[in-house]
mmCIF file of C-alpha atoms in Angstrom:
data_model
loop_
_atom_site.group_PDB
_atom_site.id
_atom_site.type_symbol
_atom_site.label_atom_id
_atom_site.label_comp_id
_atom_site.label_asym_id
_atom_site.label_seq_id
_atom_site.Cartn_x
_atom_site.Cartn_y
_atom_site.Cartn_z
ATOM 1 C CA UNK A 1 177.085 126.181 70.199
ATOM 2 C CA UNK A 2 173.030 125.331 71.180
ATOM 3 C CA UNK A 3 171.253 127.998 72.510
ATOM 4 C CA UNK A 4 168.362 127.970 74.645
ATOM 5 C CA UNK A 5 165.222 128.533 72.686
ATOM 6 C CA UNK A 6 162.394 131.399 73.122
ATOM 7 C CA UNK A 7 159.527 129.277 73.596
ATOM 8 C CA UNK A 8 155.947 130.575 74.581
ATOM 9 C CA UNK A 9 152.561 129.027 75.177
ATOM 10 C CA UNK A 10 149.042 130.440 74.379
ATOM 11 C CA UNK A 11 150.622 132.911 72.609
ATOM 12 C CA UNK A 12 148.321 135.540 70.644
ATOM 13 C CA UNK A 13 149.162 135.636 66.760
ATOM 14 C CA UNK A 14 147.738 138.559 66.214
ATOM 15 C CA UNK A 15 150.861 140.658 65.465
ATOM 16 C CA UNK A 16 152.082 137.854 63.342
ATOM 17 C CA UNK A 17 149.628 138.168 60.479
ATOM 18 C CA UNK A 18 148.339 140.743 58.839
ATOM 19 C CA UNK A 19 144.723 140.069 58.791
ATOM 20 C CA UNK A 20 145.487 140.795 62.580
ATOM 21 C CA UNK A 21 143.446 137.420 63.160
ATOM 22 C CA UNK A 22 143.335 136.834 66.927
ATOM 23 C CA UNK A 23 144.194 133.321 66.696
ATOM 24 C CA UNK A 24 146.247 131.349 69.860
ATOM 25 C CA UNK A 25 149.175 129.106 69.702
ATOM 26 C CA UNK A 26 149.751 126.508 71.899
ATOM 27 C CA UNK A 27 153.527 126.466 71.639
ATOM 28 C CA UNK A 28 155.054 129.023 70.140
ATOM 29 C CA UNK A 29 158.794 129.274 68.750
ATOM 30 C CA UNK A 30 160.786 131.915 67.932
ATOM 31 C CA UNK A 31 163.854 131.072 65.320
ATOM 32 C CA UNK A 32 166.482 133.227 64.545
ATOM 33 C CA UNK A 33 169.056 130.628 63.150
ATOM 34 C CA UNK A 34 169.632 127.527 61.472
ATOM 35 C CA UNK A 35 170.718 126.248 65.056
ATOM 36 C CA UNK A 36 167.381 127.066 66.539
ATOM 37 C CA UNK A 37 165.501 125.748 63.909
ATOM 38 C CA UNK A 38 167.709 122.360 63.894
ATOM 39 C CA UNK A 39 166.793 121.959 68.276
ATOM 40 C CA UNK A 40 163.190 123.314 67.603
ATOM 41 C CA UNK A 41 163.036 120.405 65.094
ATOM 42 C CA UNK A 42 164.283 117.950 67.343
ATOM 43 C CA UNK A 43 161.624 119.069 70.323
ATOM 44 C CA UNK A 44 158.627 118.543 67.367
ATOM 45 C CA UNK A 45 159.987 115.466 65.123
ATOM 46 C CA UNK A 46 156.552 113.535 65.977
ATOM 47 C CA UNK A 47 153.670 115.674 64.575
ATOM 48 C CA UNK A 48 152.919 119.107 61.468
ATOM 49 C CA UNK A 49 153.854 122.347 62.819
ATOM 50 C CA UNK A 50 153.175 125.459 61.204
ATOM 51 C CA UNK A 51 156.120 127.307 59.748
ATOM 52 C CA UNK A 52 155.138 131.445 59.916
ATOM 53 C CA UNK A 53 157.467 134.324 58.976
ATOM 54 C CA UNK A 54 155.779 138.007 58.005
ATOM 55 C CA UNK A 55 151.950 136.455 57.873
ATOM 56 C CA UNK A 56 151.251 138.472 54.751
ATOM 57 C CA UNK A 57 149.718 136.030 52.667
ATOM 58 C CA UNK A 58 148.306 133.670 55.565
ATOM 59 C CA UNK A 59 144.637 133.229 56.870
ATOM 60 C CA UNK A 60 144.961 131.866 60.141
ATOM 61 C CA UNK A 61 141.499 129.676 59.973
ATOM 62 C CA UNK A 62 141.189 128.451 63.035
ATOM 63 C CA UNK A 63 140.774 130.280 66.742
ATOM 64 C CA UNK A 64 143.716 128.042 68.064
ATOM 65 C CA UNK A 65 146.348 126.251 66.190
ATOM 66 C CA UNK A 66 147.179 122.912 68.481
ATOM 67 C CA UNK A 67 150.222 122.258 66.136
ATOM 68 C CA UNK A 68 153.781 124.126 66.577
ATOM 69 C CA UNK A 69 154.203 127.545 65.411
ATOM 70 C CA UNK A 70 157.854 128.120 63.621
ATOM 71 C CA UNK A 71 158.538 131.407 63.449
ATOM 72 C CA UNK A 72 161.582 131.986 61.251
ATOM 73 C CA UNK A 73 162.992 135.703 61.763
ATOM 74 C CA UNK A 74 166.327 135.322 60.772
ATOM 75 C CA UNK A 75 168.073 138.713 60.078
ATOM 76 C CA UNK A 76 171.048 139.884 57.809
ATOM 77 C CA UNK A 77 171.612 140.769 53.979
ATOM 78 C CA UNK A 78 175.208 140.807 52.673
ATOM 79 C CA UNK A 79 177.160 141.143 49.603
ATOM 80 C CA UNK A 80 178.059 137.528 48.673
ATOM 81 C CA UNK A 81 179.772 138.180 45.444
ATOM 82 C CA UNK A 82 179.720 141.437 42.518
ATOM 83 C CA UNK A 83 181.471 141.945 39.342
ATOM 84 C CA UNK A 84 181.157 145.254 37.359
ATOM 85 C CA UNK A 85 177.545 144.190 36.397
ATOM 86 C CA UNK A 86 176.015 142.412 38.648
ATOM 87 C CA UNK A 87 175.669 141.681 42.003
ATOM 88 C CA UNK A 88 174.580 138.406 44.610
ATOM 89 C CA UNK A 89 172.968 139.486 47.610
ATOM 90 C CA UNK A 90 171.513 137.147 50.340
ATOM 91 C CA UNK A 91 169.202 138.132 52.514
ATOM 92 C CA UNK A 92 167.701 135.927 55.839
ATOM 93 C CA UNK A 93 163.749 134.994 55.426
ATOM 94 C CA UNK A 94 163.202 136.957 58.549
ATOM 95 C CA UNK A 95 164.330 140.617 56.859
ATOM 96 C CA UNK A 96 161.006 142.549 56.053
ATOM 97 C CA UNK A 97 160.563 142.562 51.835
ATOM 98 C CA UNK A 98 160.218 146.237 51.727
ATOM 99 C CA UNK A 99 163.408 146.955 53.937
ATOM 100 C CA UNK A 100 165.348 144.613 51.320
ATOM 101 C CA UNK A 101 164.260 146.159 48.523
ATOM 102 C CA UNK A 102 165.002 149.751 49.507
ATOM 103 C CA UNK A 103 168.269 148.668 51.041
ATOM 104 C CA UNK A 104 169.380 147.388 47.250
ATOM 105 C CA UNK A 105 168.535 150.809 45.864
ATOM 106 C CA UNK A 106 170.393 152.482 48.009
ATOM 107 C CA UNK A 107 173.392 150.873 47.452
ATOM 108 C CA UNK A 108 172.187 151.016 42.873
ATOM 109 C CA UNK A 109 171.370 147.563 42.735
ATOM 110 C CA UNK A 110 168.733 147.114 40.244
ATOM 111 C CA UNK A 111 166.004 144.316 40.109
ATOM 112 C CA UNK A 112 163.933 144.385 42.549
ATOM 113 C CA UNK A 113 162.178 148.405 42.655
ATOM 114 C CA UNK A 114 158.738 147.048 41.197
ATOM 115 C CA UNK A 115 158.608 145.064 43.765
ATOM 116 C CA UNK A 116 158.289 147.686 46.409
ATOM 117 C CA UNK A 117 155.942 148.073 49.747
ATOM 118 C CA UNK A 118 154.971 144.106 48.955
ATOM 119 C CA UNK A 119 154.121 143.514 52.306
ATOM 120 C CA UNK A 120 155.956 140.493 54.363
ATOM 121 C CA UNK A 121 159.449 138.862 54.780
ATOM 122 C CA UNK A 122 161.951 137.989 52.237
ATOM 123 C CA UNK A 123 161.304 133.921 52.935
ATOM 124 C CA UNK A 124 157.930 134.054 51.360
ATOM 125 C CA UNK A 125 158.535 135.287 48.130
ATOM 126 C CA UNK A 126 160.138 132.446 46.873
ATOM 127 C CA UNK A 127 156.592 130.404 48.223
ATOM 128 C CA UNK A 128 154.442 132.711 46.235
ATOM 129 C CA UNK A 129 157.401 133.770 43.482
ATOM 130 C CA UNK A 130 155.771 137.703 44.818
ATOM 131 C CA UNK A 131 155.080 139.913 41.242
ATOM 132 C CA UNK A 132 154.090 143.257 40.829
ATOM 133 C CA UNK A 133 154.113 145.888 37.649
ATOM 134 C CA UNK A 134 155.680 143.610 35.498
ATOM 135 C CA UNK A 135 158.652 141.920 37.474
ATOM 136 C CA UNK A 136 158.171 138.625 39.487
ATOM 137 C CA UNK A 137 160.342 136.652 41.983
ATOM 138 C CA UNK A 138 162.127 134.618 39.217
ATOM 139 C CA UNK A 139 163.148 137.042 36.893
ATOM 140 C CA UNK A 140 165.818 138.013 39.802
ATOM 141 C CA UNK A 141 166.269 134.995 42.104
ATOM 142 C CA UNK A 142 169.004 132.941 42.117
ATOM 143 C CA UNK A 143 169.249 130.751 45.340
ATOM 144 C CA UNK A 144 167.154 129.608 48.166
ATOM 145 C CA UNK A 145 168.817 128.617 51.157
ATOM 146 C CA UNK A 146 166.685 125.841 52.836
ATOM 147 C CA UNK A 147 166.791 123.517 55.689
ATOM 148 C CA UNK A 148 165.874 119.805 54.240
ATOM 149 C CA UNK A 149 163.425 118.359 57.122
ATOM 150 C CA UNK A 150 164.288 114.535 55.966
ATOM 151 C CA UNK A 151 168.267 115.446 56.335
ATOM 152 C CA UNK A 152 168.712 118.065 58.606
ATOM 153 C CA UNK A 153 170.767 119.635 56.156
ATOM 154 C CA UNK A 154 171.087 122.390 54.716
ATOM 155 C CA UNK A 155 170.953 122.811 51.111
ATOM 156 C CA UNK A 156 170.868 125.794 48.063
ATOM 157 C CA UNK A 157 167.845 125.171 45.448
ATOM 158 C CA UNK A 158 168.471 127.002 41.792
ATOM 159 C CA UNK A 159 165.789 128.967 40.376
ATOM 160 C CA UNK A 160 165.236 126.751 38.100
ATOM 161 C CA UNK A 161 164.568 123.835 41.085
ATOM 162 C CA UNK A 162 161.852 126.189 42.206
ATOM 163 C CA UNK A 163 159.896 125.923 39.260
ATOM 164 C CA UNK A 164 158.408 129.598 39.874
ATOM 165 C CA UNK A 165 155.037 129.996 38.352
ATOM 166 C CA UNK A 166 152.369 132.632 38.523
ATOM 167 C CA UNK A 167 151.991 132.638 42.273
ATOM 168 C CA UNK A 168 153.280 129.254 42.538
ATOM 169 C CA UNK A 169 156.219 127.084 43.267
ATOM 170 C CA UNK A 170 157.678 123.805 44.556
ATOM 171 C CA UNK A 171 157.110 125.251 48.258
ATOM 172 C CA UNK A 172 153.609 125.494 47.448
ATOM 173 C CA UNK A 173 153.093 122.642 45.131
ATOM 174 C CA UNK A 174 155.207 119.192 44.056
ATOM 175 C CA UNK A 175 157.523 119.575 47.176
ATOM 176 C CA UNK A 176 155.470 121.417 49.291
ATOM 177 C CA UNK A 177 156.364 121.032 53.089
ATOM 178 C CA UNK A 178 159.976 119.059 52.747
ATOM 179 C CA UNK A 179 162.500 122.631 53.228
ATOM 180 C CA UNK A 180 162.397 125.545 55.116
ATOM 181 C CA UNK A 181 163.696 128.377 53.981
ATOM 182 C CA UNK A 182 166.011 130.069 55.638
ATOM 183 C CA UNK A 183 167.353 132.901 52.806
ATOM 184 C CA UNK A 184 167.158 134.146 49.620
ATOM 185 C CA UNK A 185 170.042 134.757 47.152
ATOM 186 C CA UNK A 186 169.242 137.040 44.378
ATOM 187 C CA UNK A 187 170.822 138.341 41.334
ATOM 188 C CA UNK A 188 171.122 142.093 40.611
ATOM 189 C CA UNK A 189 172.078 145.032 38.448
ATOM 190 C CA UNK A 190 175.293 147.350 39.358
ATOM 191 C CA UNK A 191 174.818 149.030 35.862
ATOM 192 C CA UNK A 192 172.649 148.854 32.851
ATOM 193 C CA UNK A 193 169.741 148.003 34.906
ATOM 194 C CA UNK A 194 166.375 146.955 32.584
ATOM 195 C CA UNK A 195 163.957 149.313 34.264
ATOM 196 C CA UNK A 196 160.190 147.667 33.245
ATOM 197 C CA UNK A 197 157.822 150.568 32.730
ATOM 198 C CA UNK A 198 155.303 148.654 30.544
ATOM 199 C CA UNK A 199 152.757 149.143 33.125
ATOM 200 C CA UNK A 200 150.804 152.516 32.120
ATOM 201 C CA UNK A 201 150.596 153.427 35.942
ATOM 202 C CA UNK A 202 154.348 153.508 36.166
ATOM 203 C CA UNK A 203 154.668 155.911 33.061
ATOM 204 C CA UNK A 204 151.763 158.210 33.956
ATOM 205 C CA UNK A 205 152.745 158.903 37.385
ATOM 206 C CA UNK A 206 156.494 159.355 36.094
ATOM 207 C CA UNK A 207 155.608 161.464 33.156
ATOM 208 C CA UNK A 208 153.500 163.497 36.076
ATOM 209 C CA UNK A 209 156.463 164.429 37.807
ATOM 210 C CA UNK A 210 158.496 165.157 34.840
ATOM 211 C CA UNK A 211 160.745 162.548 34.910
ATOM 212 C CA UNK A 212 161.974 161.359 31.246
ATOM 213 C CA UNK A 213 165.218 159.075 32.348
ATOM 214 C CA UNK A 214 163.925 157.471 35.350
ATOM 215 C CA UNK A 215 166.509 155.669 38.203
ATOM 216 C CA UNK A 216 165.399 152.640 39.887
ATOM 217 C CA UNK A 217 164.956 154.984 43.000
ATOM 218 C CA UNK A 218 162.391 157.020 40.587
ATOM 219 C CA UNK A 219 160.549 153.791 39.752
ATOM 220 C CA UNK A 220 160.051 152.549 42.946
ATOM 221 C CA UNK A 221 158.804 155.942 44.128
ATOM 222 C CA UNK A 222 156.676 155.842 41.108
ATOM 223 C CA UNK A 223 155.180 152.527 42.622
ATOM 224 C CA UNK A 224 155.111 153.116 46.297
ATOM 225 C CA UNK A 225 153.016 156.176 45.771
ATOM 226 C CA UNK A 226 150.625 154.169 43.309
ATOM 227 C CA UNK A 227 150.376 150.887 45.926
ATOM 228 C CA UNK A 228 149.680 153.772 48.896
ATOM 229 C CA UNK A 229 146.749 155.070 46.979
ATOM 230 C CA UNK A 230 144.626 151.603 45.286
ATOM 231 C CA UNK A 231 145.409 149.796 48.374
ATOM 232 C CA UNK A 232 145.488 149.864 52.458
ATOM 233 C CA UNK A 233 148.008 149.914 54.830
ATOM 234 C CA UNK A 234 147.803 146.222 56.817
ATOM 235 C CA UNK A 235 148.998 148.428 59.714
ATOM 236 C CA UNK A 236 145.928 150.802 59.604
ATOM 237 C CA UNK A 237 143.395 148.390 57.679
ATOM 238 C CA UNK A 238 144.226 144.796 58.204
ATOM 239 C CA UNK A 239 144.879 142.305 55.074
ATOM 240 C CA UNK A 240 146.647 140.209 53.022
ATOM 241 C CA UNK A 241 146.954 141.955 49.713
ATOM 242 C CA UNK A 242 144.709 140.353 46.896
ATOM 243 C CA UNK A 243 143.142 137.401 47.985
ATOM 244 C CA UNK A 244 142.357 135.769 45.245
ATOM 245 C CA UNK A 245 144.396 134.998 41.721
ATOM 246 C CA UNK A 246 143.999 136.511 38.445
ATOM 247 C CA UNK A 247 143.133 133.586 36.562
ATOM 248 C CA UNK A 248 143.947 131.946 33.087
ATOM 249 C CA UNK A 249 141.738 131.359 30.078
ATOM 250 C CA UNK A 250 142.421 129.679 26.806
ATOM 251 C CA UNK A 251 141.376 132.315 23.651
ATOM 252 C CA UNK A 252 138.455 130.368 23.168
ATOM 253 C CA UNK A 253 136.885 130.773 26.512
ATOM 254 C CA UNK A 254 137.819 134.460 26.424
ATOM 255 C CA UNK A 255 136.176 134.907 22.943
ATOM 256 C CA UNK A 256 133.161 133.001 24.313
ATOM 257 C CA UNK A 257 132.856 135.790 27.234
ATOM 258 C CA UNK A 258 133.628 138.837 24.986
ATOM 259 C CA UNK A 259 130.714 137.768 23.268
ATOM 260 C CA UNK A 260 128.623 138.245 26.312
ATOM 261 C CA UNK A 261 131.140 140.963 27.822
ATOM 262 C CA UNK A 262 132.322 143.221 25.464
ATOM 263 C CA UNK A 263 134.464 145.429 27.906
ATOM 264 C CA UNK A 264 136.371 142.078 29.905
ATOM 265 C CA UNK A 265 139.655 142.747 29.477
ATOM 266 C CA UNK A 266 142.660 140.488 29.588
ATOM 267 C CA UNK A 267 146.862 140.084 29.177
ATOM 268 C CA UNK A 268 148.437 137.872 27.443
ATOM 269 C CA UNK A 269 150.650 135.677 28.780
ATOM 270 C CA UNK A 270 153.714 133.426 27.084
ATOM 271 C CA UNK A 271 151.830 129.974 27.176
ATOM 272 C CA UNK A 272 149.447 131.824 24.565
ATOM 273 C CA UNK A 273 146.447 131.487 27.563
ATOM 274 C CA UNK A 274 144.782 134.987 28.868
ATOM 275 C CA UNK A 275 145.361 136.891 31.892
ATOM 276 C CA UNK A 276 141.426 138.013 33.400
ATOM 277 C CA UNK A 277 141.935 140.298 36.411
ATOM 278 C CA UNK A 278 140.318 139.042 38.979
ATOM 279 C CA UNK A 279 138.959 142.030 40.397
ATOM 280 C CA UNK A 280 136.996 143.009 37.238
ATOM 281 C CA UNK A 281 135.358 139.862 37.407
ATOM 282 C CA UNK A 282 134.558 140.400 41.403
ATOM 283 C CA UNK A 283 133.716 144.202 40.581
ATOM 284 C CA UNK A 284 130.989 143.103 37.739
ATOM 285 C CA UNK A 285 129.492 141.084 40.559
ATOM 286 C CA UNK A 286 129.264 144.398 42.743
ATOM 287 C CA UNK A 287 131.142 143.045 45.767
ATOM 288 C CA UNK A 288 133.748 145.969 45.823
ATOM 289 C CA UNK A 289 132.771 147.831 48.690
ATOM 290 C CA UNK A 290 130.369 144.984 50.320
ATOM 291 C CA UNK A 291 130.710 144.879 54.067
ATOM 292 C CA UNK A 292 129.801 142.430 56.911
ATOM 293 C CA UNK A 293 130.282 143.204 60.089
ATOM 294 C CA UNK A 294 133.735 143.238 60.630
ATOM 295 C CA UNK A 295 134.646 141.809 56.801
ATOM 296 C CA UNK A 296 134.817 143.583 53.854
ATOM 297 C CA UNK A 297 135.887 144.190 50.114
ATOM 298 C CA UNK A 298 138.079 147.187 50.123
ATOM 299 C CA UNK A 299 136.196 150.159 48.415
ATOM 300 C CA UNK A 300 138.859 150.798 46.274
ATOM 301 C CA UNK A 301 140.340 147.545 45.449
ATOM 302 C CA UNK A 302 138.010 144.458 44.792
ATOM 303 C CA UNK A 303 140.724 141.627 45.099
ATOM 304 C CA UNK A 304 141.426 142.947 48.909
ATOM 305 C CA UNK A 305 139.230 141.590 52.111
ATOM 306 C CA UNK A 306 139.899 143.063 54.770
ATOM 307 C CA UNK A 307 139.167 142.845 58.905
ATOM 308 C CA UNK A 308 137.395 145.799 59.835
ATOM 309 C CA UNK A 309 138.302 145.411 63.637
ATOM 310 C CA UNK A 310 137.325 141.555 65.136
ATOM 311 C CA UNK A 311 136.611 139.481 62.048
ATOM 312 C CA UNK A 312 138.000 135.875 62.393
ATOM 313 C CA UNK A 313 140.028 133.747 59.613
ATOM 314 C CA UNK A 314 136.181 131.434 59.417
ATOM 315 C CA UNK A 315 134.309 134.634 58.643
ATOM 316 C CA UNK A 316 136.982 136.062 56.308
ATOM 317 C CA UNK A 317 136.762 132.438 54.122
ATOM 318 C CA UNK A 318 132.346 132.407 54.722
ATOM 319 C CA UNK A 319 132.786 135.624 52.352
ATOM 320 C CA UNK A 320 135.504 134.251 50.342
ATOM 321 C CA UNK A 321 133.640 131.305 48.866
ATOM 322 C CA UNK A 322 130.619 133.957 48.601
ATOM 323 C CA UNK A 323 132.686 135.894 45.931
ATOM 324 C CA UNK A 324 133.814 132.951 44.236
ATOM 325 C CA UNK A 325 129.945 131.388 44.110
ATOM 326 C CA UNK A 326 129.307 134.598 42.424
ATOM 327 C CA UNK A 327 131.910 135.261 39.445
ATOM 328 C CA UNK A 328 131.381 131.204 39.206
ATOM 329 C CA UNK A 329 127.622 131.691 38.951
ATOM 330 C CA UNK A 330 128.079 134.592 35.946
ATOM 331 C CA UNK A 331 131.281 133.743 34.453
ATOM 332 C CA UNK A 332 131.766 130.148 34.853
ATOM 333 C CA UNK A 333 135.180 131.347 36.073
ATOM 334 C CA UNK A 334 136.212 129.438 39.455
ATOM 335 C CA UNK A 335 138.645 131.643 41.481
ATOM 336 C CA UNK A 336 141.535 130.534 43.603
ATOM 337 C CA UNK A 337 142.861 131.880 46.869
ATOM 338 C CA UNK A 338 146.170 133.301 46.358
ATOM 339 C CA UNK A 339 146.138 133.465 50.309
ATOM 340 C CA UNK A 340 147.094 130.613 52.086
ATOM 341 C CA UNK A 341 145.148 128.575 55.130
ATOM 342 C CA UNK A 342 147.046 127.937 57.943
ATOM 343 C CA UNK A 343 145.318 124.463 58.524
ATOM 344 C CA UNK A 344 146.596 123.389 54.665
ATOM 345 C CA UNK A 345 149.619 124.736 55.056
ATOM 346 C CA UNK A 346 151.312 122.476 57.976
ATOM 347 C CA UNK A 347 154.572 120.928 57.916
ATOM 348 C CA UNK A 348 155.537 117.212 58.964
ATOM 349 C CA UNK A 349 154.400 113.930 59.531
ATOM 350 C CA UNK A 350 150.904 113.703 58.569
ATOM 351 C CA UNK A 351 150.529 117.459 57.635
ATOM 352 C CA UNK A 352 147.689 116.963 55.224
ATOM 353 C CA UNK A 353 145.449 115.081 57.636
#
């Protein structure tokens, strides 16, 4: 059965992102099912629109955004299917991440407690395959519910058709723009779980409360507390989380910089390339801390910008591309966003125009 649709115009976006950008909509749509999303379709077949869920990893970069927002909030997690091991759980792309997560350990499903306080929905963490102290996306994902835009129909992708990468995937890349997605499906633990504590954060703070056979609940107290202390609270400091990815260097080009920069560090990764963190890089350029006006490098985190009260998405990118001009300058090191422009991230017929 159609329902009507919750359609608004010159609607602020400034809830819906958490830079807090004041940025207007002409037409804004609310979705809360794959019916709603099927007639909003229909009422926008003949331009992009802009598909928005939790607006944790978005820059809105322009004042006004002409184009159709989509915003999917479709609720509900369920049990689809368990076995004495393991368990499928699906979750709508509207749920909020952090919700989901501490919903699964409350019921001793394991997987996903390094992932906690990750701020956004559930649908973007395929997009970005999310990562944090040594678990990403992938390593518990097992479906993605999406609505094909050529068919209409809707379909389930396989990890493996989502070709997760470090902050990367077919929503972002190859196939970028054809689905929406409308759930996740993941994979977890009912017993056994593989708790990763390889990060020396996670041990320390563990080892300071005197816990020697950590839960999952343990760990992702463990990295709640450490996330509430390097970085700020969107709701009281608005942000997207790191800006910018860590990026990868073959041995050579790391050797060739250690020979400059003794103390660079790096992590290996399984390709046999290095891991720099980004925010050493930004930090040896002394931008950690740098403010102007109403944009700034957190003081405590370099790979954060943040809106200090009125900032807009143009200002936000001026001192973006600053950054990068910098560690490019003295490290010949060219950083990528990790956050996402609105105006590249459209949907539709003639999207990338």
């Amino acid at each position: 059965m159609s329902t009507s649709l919750d359609i608004k115009t010159n609607f602020s976006l400034k809830r819906c992102n958490t830079f807090a950008i004041d940025a207007y909509a002409d037409k804004f749509i609310a979705i809360s099912s794959v019916d709603e999303l099927a007639q909003a379709l229909d009422q926008i077949s003949s331009g992009p629109f802009l598909v928005l869920g939790g607006g944790s990893n978005l820059l809105l970069d322009q004042s006004r955004i002409h184009q159709p927002v989509l915003w999917i909030n479709n609720k509900g997690i369920e049990v689809l299917k368990q076995t004495e091991a393991e368990v499928l759980v699906r979750a709508g792309a509207g749920e909020n991440w952090h919700e989901l997560v501490l919903w699964s350990i409350e019921r001793g499903f394991g997987g996903l407690e390094n992932l906690s306080l990750i701020p956004g929905n559930v649908g973007a963490a395929p997009v970005q395959n999310i990562g944090a102290y040594g678990v990403e996306l992938k390593d518990v994902l097992h479906q993605v519910e999406v609505m094909n835009l050529a068919t209409g129909e809707v379909e389930l992708l396989g990890a493996e058709e989502c070709s997760l990468g470090y902050r990367d995937s077919v929503f972002k890349s190859t196939r970028r723009g054809r689905w929406i997605i409308m759930a996740v499906i993941f994979r977890l633990t009912r017993m056994h779980h593989q708790l990763r504590l390889e990060y020396g954060s996670i041990q320390n703070r563990l080892a300071q409360s005197g816990i020697s056979e950590p839960t999952i609940r343990d760990v992702s107290n463990a990295v709640i507390r450490i996330r509430q202390e390097r970085l700020p609270d969107p709701a009281q400091l608005p942000n997207a989380g790191s800006f910018f990815k860590n990026p990868l260097v073959s041995v050579t080009q790391y050797e060739t910089l250690k020979e400059a920069y003794p103390d660079i560090p790096c992590y290996e990764q399984p390709d046999a390339s290095l891991k720099l963190p980004a925010a050493w890089l930004i930090e040896s350029c002394q931008w950690k801390g740098v403010r102007r006006g109403d944009v700034g490098v957190h003081e405590q985190h370099a790979l954060v910008l943040v809106n200090y009260g009125r900032a807009s998405g143009g200002e936000i990118i001026e001192l973006a591309q600053e950054i990068q001009h910098s560690v490019f300058q003295r490290f010949a090191i060219q950083l990528d966003f990790e956050v996402n422009l609105a105006s590249k991230s459209l949907f539709g017929p003639h999207a990338d125009s």
